[in-house]
mmCIF file of C-alpha atoms in Angstrom:
data_model
loop_
_atom_site.group_PDB
_atom_site.id
_atom_site.type_symbol
_atom_site.label_atom_id
_atom_site.label_comp_id
_atom_site.label_asym_id
_atom_site.label_seq_id
_atom_site.Cartn_x
_atom_site.Cartn_y
_atom_site.Cartn_z
ATOM 1 C CA MET A 1 -103.949 63.911 -2.674
ATOM 2 C CA VAL A 2 -101.163 65.695 -1.443
ATOM 3 C CA ALA A 3 -98.095 66.434 -3.683
ATOM 4 C CA TYR A 4 -94.516 66.534 -2.346
ATOM 5 C CA THR A 5 -91.706 69.203 -3.493
ATOM 6 C CA THR A 6 -88.467 69.426 -2.464
ATOM 7 C CA ALA A 7 -87.393 72.801 -0.727
ATOM 8 C CA PRO A 8 -84.099 74.130 -1.340
ATOM 9 C CA GLY A 9 -83.320 73.187 2.871
ATOM 10 C CA ASP A 10 -83.389 69.512 1.228
ATOM 11 C CA MET A 11 -81.826 70.048 -2.132
ATOM 12 C CA GLU A 12 -78.816 71.481 0.689
ATOM 13 C CA MET A 13 -79.429 68.509 3.205
ATOM 14 C CA GLY A 14 -78.621 66.255 -0.323
ATOM 15 C CA LEU A 15 -76.345 68.136 -1.386
ATOM 16 C CA GLU A 16 -74.744 68.474 2.193
ATOM 17 C CA GLU A 17 -74.631 64.714 2.231
ATOM 18 C CA ARG A 18 -73.462 63.669 -0.940
ATOM 19 C CA THR A 19 -70.780 65.825 -0.230
ATOM 20 C CA VAL A 20 -70.458 64.646 3.338
ATOM 21 C CA VAL A 21 -70.400 61.254 1.404
ATOM 22 C CA LEU A 22 -67.706 61.543 -0.897
ATOM 23 C CA VAL A 23 -66.027 63.503 1.828
ATOM 24 C CA GLU A 24 -65.923 59.510 3.917
ATOM 25 C CA LYS A 25 -64.592 58.123 0.013
ATOM 26 C CA LYS A 26 -61.684 60.181 -0.016
ATOM 27 C CA SER A 27 -60.961 59.627 3.419
ATOM 28 C CA SER A 28 -61.104 55.941 3.636
ATOM 29 C CA THR A 29 -58.706 56.562 0.001
ATOM 30 C CA GLY A 30 -55.492 57.953 1.806
ATOM 31 C CA ARG A 31 -56.211 55.569 4.826
ATOM 32 C CA ILE A 32 -55.804 52.626 3.395
ATOM 33 C CA TRP A 33 -52.461 54.537 1.781
ATOM 34 C CA LYS A 34 -51.574 55.288 4.927
ATOM 35 C CA VAL A 35 -51.748 51.259 6.492
ATOM 36 C CA SER A 36 -50.152 50.555 2.803
ATOM 37 C CA GLY A 37 -47.020 52.876 3.942
ATOM 38 C CA VAL A 38 -46.880 51.650 7.296
ATOM 39 C CA LEU A 39 -46.936 48.394 6.164
ATOM 40 C CA LEU A 40 -44.336 48.978 3.840
ATOM 41 C CA ILE A 41 -41.819 50.556 6.062
ATOM 42 C CA VAL A 42 -42.298 47.616 8.686
ATOM 43 C CA ALA A 43 -41.387 45.009 5.987
ATOM 44 C CA LEU A 44 -38.383 46.677 4.705
ATOM 45 C CA CYS A 45 -37.516 47.448 8.510
ATOM 46 C CA LEU A 46 -37.448 43.630 8.966
ATOM 47 C CA GLY A 47 -36.100 42.312 5.948
ATOM 48 C CA SER A 48 -33.640 44.310 7.219
ATOM 49 C CA VAL A 49 -33.222 43.134 10.669
ATOM 50 C CA LEU A 50 -32.869 39.567 8.578
ATOM 51 C CA LEU A 51 -30.512 40.250 6.765
ATOM 52 C CA PHE A 52 -28.559 41.375 9.402
ATOM 53 C CA ALA A 53 -29.162 39.036 11.643
ATOM 54 C CA TRP A 54 -28.068 36.629 8.657
ATOM 55 C CA SER A 55 -24.885 38.662 7.586
ATOM 56 C CA TRP A 56 -24.013 38.268 11.055
ATOM 57 C CA LYS A 57 -24.542 34.773 11.374
ATOM 58 C CA GLY A 58 -22.478 34.468 8.301
ATOM 59 C CA ARG A 59 -19.637 36.589 10.153
ATOM 60 C CA PRO A 60 -18.590 34.309 12.639
ATOM 61 C CA GLU A 61 -18.042 31.184 9.802
ATOM 62 C CA THR A 62 -15.969 33.295 7.383
ATOM 63 C CA MET A 63 -14.268 34.539 10.476
ATOM 64 C CA THR A 64 -13.364 31.260 11.372
ATOM 65 C CA GLN A 65 -12.703 30.048 7.679
ATOM 66 C CA SER A 66 -10.459 32.866 7.375
ATOM 67 C CA GLY A 67 -8.271 32.286 10.402
ATOM 68 C CA GLN A 68 -8.199 28.499 9.222
ATOM 69 C CA THR A 69 -6.115 30.271 5.895
ATOM 70 C CA GLU A 70 -4.283 32.222 8.184
ATOM 71 C CA ALA A 71 -2.657 29.670 10.660
ATOM 72 C CA LEU A 72 -2.648 27.514 7.171
ATOM 73 C CA ILE A 73 -0.489 29.768 5.516
ATOM 74 C CA GLU A 74 1.214 30.558 8.899
ATOM 75 C CA LYS A 75 2.120 26.938 9.247
ATOM 76 C CA ASP A 76 3.657 26.916 5.619
ATOM 77 C CA ALA A 77 5.785 29.703 6.405
ATOM 78 C CA ALA A 78 7.106 28.288 9.488
ATOM 79 C CA GLU A 79 8.153 24.713 7.886
ATOM 80 C CA LYS A 80 9.811 25.520 4.839
ATOM 81 C CA THR A 81 11.987 28.059 6.893
ATOM 82 C CA ASP A 82 12.656 24.787 8.860
ATOM 83 C CA PRO A 83 16.158 23.401 7.840
ATOM 84 C CA HIS A 84 14.450 19.656 7.508
ATOM 85 C CA TYR A 85 11.331 20.304 5.468
ATOM 86 C CA THR A 86 13.213 19.939 1.686
ATOM 87 C CA LEU A 87 15.287 16.863 2.832
ATOM 88 C CA ARG A 88 11.590 15.746 4.007
ATOM 89 C CA ARG A 89 9.844 16.810 0.927
ATOM 90 C CA ILE A 90 12.938 14.965 -1.001
ATOM 91 C CA SER A 91 12.958 12.005 0.771
ATOM 92 C CA SER A 92 9.351 11.579 0.237
ATOM 93 C CA LYS A 93 9.404 11.558 -3.391
ATOM 94 C CA ALA A 94 12.793 9.897 -4.031
ATOM 95 C CA LYS A 95 13.644 6.190 -5.312
ATOM 96 C CA ALA A 96 16.185 3.986 -4.800
ATOM 97 C CA ALA A 97 19.279 5.864 -4.695
ATOM 98 C CA ILE A 98 22.877 5.666 -3.406
ATOM 99 C CA HIS A 99 25.828 7.902 -3.397
ATOM 100 C CA LEU A 100 28.818 6.933 -1.658
ATOM 101 C CA GLU A 101 32.535 8.884 -0.466
ATOM 102 C CA GLY A 102 35.304 6.996 -1.827
ATOM 103 C CA SER A 103 38.546 7.075 0.636
ATOM 104 C CA TYR A 104 42.111 5.235 0.232
ATOM 105 C CA ASP A 105 44.395 4.371 3.265
ATOM 106 C CA GLU A 106 47.859 3.334 1.910
ATOM 107 C CA ASP A 107 48.529 1.663 5.027
ATOM 108 C CA ASN A 108 45.366 -0.774 4.092
ATOM 109 C CA ALA A 109 45.458 -0.927 0.485
ATOM 110 C CA GLU A 110 46.288 -4.634 0.554
ATOM 111 C CA SER A 111 43.142 -5.779 1.554
ATOM 112 C CA LEU A 112 40.887 -3.962 -1.258
ATOM 113 C CA LYS A 113 44.048 -4.870 -3.951
ATOM 114 C CA ASP A 114 45.317 -1.408 -4.365
ATOM 115 C CA GLN A 115 41.831 -0.004 -5.036
ATOM 116 C CA LEU A 116 39.729 3.333 -3.941
ATOM 117 C CA GLU A 117 37.106 2.429 -1.402
ATOM 118 C CA TRP A 118 33.499 3.480 -1.005
ATOM 119 C CA ARG A 119 31.548 4.631 1.697
ATOM 120 C CA ASN A 120 27.814 4.725 3.017
ATOM 121 C CA GLY A 121 26.843 6.757 5.785
ATOM 122 C CA GLN A 122 30.049 8.981 6.364
ATOM 123 C CA GLY A 123 29.677 12.749 4.786
ATOM 124 C CA GLN A 124 27.143 13.054 2.356
ATOM 125 C CA ALA A 125 26.932 9.202 1.666
ATOM 126 C CA PHE A 126 23.453 7.150 1.668
ATOM 127 C CA ALA A 127 21.972 4.501 0.869
ATOM 128 C CA GLN A 128 18.169 3.619 -0.534
ATOM 129 C CA GLY A 129 15.888 1.868 -2.150
ATOM 130 C CA GLY A 130 17.337 -1.458 -2.065
ATOM 131 C CA PHE A 131 20.536 -0.769 -2.768
ATOM 132 C CA ARG A 132 23.643 -2.100 -0.969
ATOM 133 C CA LEU A 133 26.848 -2.072 -0.747
ATOM 134 C CA VAL A 134 28.627 -5.310 -0.852
ATOM 135 C CA ASN A 135 32.365 -6.168 -1.328
ATOM 136 C CA ASN A 136 32.755 -2.297 -1.814
ATOM 137 C CA LYS A 137 30.544 -2.701 -4.988
ATOM 138 C CA ILE A 138 27.319 -1.682 -5.567
ATOM 139 C CA VAL A 139 24.321 -3.955 -6.127
ATOM 140 C CA ILE A 140 21.008 -3.105 -7.932
ATOM 141 C CA PRO A 141 17.951 -3.849 -6.529
ATOM 142 C CA GLN A 142 15.571 -3.851 -9.537
ATOM 143 C CA THR A 143 15.970 -4.323 -13.417
ATOM 144 C CA GLY A 144 15.355 -1.197 -14.724
ATOM 145 C CA LEU A 145 16.802 2.312 -15.632
ATOM 146 C CA TYR A 146 19.490 4.134 -14.007
ATOM 147 C CA PHE A 147 22.059 6.846 -14.234
ATOM 148 C CA VAL A 148 25.436 5.949 -12.814
ATOM 149 C CA TYR A 149 27.776 8.541 -11.779
ATOM 150 C CA SER A 150 31.158 9.152 -10.335
ATOM 151 C CA GLN A 151 33.693 11.228 -9.508
ATOM 152 C CA ALA A 152 37.291 10.750 -9.402
ATOM 153 C CA SER A 153 39.522 13.920 -8.032
ATOM 154 C CA PHE A 154 43.368 13.620 -8.369
ATOM 155 C CA ARG A 155 45.882 15.857 -6.626
ATOM 156 C CA VAL A 156 49.357 14.958 -8.029
ATOM 157 C CA SER A 157 53.134 16.943 -6.844
ATOM 158 C CA CYS A 158 54.852 17.493 -9.865
ATOM 159 C CA SER A 159 58.277 18.863 -9.712
ATOM 160 C CA ASP A 160 61.242 19.058 -11.643
ATOM 161 C CA GLY A 161 64.327 18.384 -8.999
ATOM 162 C CA ASP A 162 62.810 15.159 -7.944
ATOM 163 C CA GLU A 163 63.883 12.117 -10.640
ATOM 164 C CA GLU A 164 61.803 9.336 -8.595
ATOM 165 C CA ARG A 165 58.784 11.591 -9.454
ATOM 166 C CA ALA A 166 59.455 12.840 -12.501
ATOM 167 C CA GLY A 167 58.149 9.727 -14.515
ATOM 168 C CA LYS A 168 54.696 11.137 -13.308
ATOM 169 C CA ARG A 169 55.073 13.776 -16.108
ATOM 170 C CA LEU A 170 54.204 10.675 -18.002
ATOM 171 C CA THR A 171 52.073 8.503 -16.247
ATOM 172 C CA PRO A 172 48.209 8.450 -16.531
ATOM 173 C CA LEU A 173 45.097 8.643 -14.396
ATOM 174 C CA SER A 174 42.617 6.934 -15.429
ATOM 175 C CA HIS A 175 39.345 5.882 -13.980
ATOM 176 C CA ARG A 176 36.650 3.465 -14.540
ATOM 177 C CA ILE A 177 33.297 1.576 -13.838
ATOM 178 C CA TRP A 178 33.165 -1.800 -14.169
ATOM 179 C CA ARG A 179 29.841 -3.962 -14.468
ATOM 180 C CA TYR A 180 29.026 -7.812 -13.566
ATOM 181 C CA SER A 181 26.304 -8.915 -15.194
ATOM 182 C CA ASP A 182 24.504 -12.765 -15.194
ATOM 183 C CA SER A 183 23.339 -11.935 -18.311
ATOM 184 C CA ILE A 184 25.926 -10.979 -20.016
ATOM 185 C CA GLY A 185 28.511 -13.795 -17.431
ATOM 186 C CA THR A 186 31.572 -11.518 -17.598
ATOM 187 C CA LYS A 187 32.867 -8.071 -16.315
ATOM 188 C CA ALA A 188 31.950 -5.228 -18.846
ATOM 189 C CA SER A 189 33.413 -1.323 -19.093
ATOM 190 C CA LEU A 190 30.717 1.287 -18.405
ATOM 191 C CA MET A 191 32.285 3.992 -19.041
ATOM 192 C CA SER A 192 35.839 5.252 -18.499
ATOM 193 C CA ALA A 193 38.123 8.398 -19.365
ATOM 194 C CA VAL A 194 41.755 8.905 -18.652
ATOM 195 C CA ARG A 195 43.632 12.598 -17.667
ATOM 196 C CA SER A 196 47.974 13.460 -18.023
ATOM 197 C CA ALA A 197 49.093 14.818 -15.475
ATOM 198 C CA CYS A 198 52.057 18.169 -15.217
ATOM 199 C CA GLN A 199 51.376 18.262 -18.744
ATOM 200 C CA ASN A 200 50.434 22.022 -18.496
ATOM 201 C CA THR A 201 53.856 24.231 -19.510
ATOM 202 C CA ALA A 202 51.762 27.258 -18.897
ATOM 203 C CA GLN A 203 51.784 26.211 -14.763
ATOM 204 C CA GLU A 204 55.781 25.443 -15.026
ATOM 205 C CA ASP A 205 55.780 27.973 -12.375
ATOM 206 C CA SER A 206 53.201 26.790 -10.436
ATOM 207 C CA TYR A 207 54.668 23.094 -10.374
ATOM 208 C CA ARG A 208 57.935 24.252 -8.950
ATOM 209 C CA ALA A 209 55.906 25.892 -6.342
ATOM 210 C CA GLY A 210 55.214 22.996 -5.160
ATOM 211 C CA GLN A 211 51.186 23.313 -5.562
ATOM 212 C CA GLY A 212 50.834 20.208 -7.690
ATOM 213 C CA TRP A 213 48.673 19.888 -10.488
ATOM 214 C CA TYR A 214 44.635 19.129 -10.049
ATOM 215 C CA ASN A 215 42.421 17.789 -12.017
ATOM 216 C CA ALA A 216 38.972 15.499 -11.711
ATOM 217 C CA ILE A 217 37.642 12.748 -13.421
ATOM 218 C CA TYR A 218 33.841 13.092 -14.491
ATOM 219 C CA LEU A 219 31.739 9.796 -15.794
ATOM 220 C CA GLY A 220 28.127 9.656 -15.747
ATOM 221 C CA ALA A 221 25.320 8.157 -17.768
ATOM 222 C CA VAL A 222 22.072 6.183 -18.344
ATOM 223 C CA PHE A 223 22.103 2.189 -18.300
ATOM 224 C CA GLN A 224 19.818 -0.726 -18.201
ATOM 225 C CA LEU A 225 20.637 -2.961 -15.563
ATOM 226 C CA ASN A 226 19.472 -5.781 -14.463
ATOM 227 C CA LYS A 227 18.699 -7.053 -10.885
ATOM 228 C CA GLY A 228 21.098 -8.448 -8.817
ATOM 229 C CA ASP A 229 24.247 -6.353 -11.246
ATOM 230 C CA THR A 230 27.193 -5.170 -9.513
ATOM 231 C CA LEU A 231 29.213 -2.231 -10.359
ATOM 232 C CA TRP A 232 31.928 -1.268 -9.015
ATOM 233 C CA THR A 233 35.863 1.602 -10.009
ATOM 234 C CA GLU A 234 38.726 0.804 -10.525
ATOM 235 C CA THR A 235 41.294 3.624 -10.086
ATOM 236 C CA ASN A 236 45.458 3.060 -11.851
ATOM 237 C CA GLN A 237 46.344 6.126 -9.206
ATOM 238 C CA PRO A 238 44.727 5.343 -5.984
ATOM 239 C CA SER A 239 47.344 6.968 -4.019
ATOM 240 C CA GLU A 240 46.908 10.529 -6.566
ATOM 241 C CA LEU A 241 43.486 10.473 -4.891
ATOM 242 C CA ASP A 242 42.565 13.810 -3.238
ATOM 243 C CA THR A 243 39.060 12.197 -1.082
ATOM 244 C CA ASP A 244 38.448 15.396 1.377
ATOM 245 C CA GLU A 245 34.492 15.516 1.658
ATOM 246 C CA GLY A 246 32.350 16.173 -2.015
ATOM 247 C CA LYS A 247 35.726 15.513 -4.581
ATOM 248 C CA THR A 248 35.649 11.962 -5.271
ATOM 249 C CA PHE A 249 32.208 9.483 -5.695
ATOM 250 C CA PHE A 250 30.582 7.127 -6.593
ATOM 251 C CA GLY A 251 26.499 6.813 -6.989
ATOM 252 C CA VAL A 252 23.499 5.569 -8.715
ATOM 253 C CA PHE A 253 20.111 6.469 -9.296
ATOM 254 C CA ALA A 254 16.694 4.541 -10.289
ATOM 255 C CA LEU A 255 15.147 7.073 -13.376
#
């Protein structure tokens, strides 16, 4: 029988082979890590590209929305600087209302039986929501709560030297608002006030200088009124009224 023995060379050869195998395994592991690193870098680059593309795609929409917002702000600012903006806004939300300016013409006093004449469409006067001015009276459009108001401004010349006008020192000036309703069947006084002219002795020098006596009677309160009710005023000294724009007026508005 032939016996085989392991020569040193064989042992060295085996060691070398084993060493080679070990080196081969080490090389495979390193290659895997390198491949994994490359894939990770590629994934990160791809993610960055996708993120950049997504953000760039959303940017025009954001810019468009921002541009629209700026345009709306500019439009709103332009509207608010428009002098008609406030008037349009109020008129769109306003309820029924009427505001009349007063006037008095002595030459035409007989036709109104010595009454103050109310006019619509003059100065700041207007009517909306169904209000009408008929025969110098305001006609209520619907049943409900209303704020009724009126002001009569007086300008009386007080003079001690003129005997004809001396009696005006004792003449009271009155302003009243009347109402007629079918439910009542007769006229009724809503509000009234009285002022005494030329009674302030502290202003005697002013009276003598011809500056006269100036005062106003203002009336205003809330009332429950019915559809078809009529309102009008009565002033006992219309010739002494100051009917410049904004001084003598009469109005009603719904609540």
